[in-house]
Short mmCIF file of C-alpha atoms in Angstrom, two decimals:
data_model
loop_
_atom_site.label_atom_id
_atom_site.label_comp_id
_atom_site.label_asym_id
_atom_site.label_seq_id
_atom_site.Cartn_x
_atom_site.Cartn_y
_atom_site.Cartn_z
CA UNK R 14 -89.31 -8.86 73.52
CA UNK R 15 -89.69 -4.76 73.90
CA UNK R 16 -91.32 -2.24 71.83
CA UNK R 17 -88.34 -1.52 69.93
CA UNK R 18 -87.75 -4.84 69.14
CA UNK R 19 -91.53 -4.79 67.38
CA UNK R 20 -91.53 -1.92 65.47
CA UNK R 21 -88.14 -2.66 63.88
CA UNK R 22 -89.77 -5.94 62.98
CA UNK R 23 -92.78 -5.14 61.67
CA UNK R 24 -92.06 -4.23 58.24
CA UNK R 25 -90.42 -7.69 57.77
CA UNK R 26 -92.87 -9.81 59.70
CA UNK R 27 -95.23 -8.26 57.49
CA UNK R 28 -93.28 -9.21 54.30
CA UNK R 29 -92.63 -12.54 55.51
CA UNK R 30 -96.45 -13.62 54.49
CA UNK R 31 -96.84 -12.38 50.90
CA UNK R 32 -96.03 -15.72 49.47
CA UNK R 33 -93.09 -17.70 49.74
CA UNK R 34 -91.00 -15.00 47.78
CA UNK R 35 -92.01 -12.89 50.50
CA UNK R 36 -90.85 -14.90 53.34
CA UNK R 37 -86.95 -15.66 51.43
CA UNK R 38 -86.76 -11.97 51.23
CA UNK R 39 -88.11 -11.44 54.71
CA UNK R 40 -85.61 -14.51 56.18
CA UNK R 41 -82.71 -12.76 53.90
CA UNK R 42 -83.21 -8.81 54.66
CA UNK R 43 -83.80 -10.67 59.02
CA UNK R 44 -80.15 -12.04 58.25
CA UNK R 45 -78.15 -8.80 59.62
CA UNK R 46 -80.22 -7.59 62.39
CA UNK R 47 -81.79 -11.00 63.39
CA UNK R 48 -85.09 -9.42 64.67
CA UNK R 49 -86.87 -12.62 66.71
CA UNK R 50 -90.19 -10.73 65.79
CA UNK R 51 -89.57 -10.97 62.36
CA UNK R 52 -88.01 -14.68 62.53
CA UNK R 53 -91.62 -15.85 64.44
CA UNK R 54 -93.18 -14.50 61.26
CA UNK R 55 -90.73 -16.17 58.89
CA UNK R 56 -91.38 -19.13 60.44
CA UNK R 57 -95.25 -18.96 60.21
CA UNK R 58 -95.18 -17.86 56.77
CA UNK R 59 -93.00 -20.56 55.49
CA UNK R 60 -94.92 -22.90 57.09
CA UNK R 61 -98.36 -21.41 55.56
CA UNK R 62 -96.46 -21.33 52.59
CA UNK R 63 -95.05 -24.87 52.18
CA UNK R 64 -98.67 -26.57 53.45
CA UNK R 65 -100.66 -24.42 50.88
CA UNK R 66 -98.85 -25.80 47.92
CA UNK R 67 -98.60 -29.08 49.53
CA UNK R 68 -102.76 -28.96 49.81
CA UNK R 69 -102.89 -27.58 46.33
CA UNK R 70 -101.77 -30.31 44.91
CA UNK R 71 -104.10 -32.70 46.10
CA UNK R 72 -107.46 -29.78 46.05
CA UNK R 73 -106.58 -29.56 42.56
CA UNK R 74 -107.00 -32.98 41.66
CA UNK R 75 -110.03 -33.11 42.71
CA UNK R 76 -112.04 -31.00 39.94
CA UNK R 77 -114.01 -29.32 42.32
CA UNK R 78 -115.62 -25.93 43.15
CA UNK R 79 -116.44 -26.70 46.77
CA UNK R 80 -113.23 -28.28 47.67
CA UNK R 81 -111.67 -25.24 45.82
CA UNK R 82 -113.16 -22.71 47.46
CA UNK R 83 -113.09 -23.81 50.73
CA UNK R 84 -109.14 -24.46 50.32
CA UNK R 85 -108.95 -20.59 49.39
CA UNK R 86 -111.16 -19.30 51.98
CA UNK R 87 -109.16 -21.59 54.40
CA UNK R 88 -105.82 -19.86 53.47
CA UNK R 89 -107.17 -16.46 53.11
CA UNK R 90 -108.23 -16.19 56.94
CA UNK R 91 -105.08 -17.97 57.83
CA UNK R 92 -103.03 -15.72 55.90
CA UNK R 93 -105.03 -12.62 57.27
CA UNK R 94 -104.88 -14.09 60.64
CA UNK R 95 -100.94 -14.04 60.39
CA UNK R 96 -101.13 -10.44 59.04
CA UNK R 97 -102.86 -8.84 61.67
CA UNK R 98 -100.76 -10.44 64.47
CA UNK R 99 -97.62 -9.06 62.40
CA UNK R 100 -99.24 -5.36 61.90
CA UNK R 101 -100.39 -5.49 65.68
CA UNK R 102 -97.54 -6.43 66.76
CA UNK R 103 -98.17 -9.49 68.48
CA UNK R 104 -96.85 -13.31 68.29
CA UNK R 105 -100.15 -14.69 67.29
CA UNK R 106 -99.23 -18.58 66.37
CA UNK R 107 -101.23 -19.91 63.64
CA UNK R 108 -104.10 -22.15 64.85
CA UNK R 109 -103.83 -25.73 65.36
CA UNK R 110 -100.39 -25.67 63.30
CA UNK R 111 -98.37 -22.76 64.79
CA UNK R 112 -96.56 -24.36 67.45
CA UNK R 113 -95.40 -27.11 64.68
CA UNK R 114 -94.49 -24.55 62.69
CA UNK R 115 -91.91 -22.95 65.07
CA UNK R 116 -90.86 -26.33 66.01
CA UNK R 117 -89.89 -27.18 63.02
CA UNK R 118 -88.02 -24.29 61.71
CA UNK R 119 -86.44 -23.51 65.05
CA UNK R 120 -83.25 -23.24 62.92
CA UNK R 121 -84.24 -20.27 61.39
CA UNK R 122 -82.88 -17.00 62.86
CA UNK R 123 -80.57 -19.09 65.34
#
């Protein structure tokens, strides 16, 4: 992947991880162009996306501050984690889950 390639992606990579309405309009606006910069980031988000409210569910449930908060602070670094590797530029999986991730929405931007 070249320079080019980056910069024309970053916008959208960016996009792709400000909630799941971010990521359909970042995997909608990729559709033309098919940027793989912004498709890694698609894929990440959606992922993020998909286990947070997954998670939510069951933190909720719980009535708790402490499993509350950690859930949040959890996401937030994730999140910000994804972020930076989209404003820097770089393919920075998510930890732990990031190869999963692309594994299992390889489909996307094929």
């Amino acid at each position: 992947m070249n320079n080019t390639t980056i910069e024309e992606g970053k916008t959208m990579a960016l996009v792709a991880y400000l909630t799941l309405f971010g990521t359909l309009i970042a995997f909608f606006m990729n559709q033309d162009k098919r940027n793989p910069f912004t498709t890694f980031h698609v894929r990440q988000g959606l992922g993020l996306g998909l286990l947070y409210i997954m998670i939510a569910f069951v933190v909720s449930s719980l009535d708790s501050l402490m499993a509350s908060m950690s859930f949040w602070i959890f996401f937030s670094v994730l999140y910000l984690y994804g972020i930076y590797g989209a404003i820097t530029g770089k393919l920075n999986k998510i930890p732990i889950l990031g190869d999963f991730f692309q594994n299992l929405f390889k489909s996307i931007g094929q």
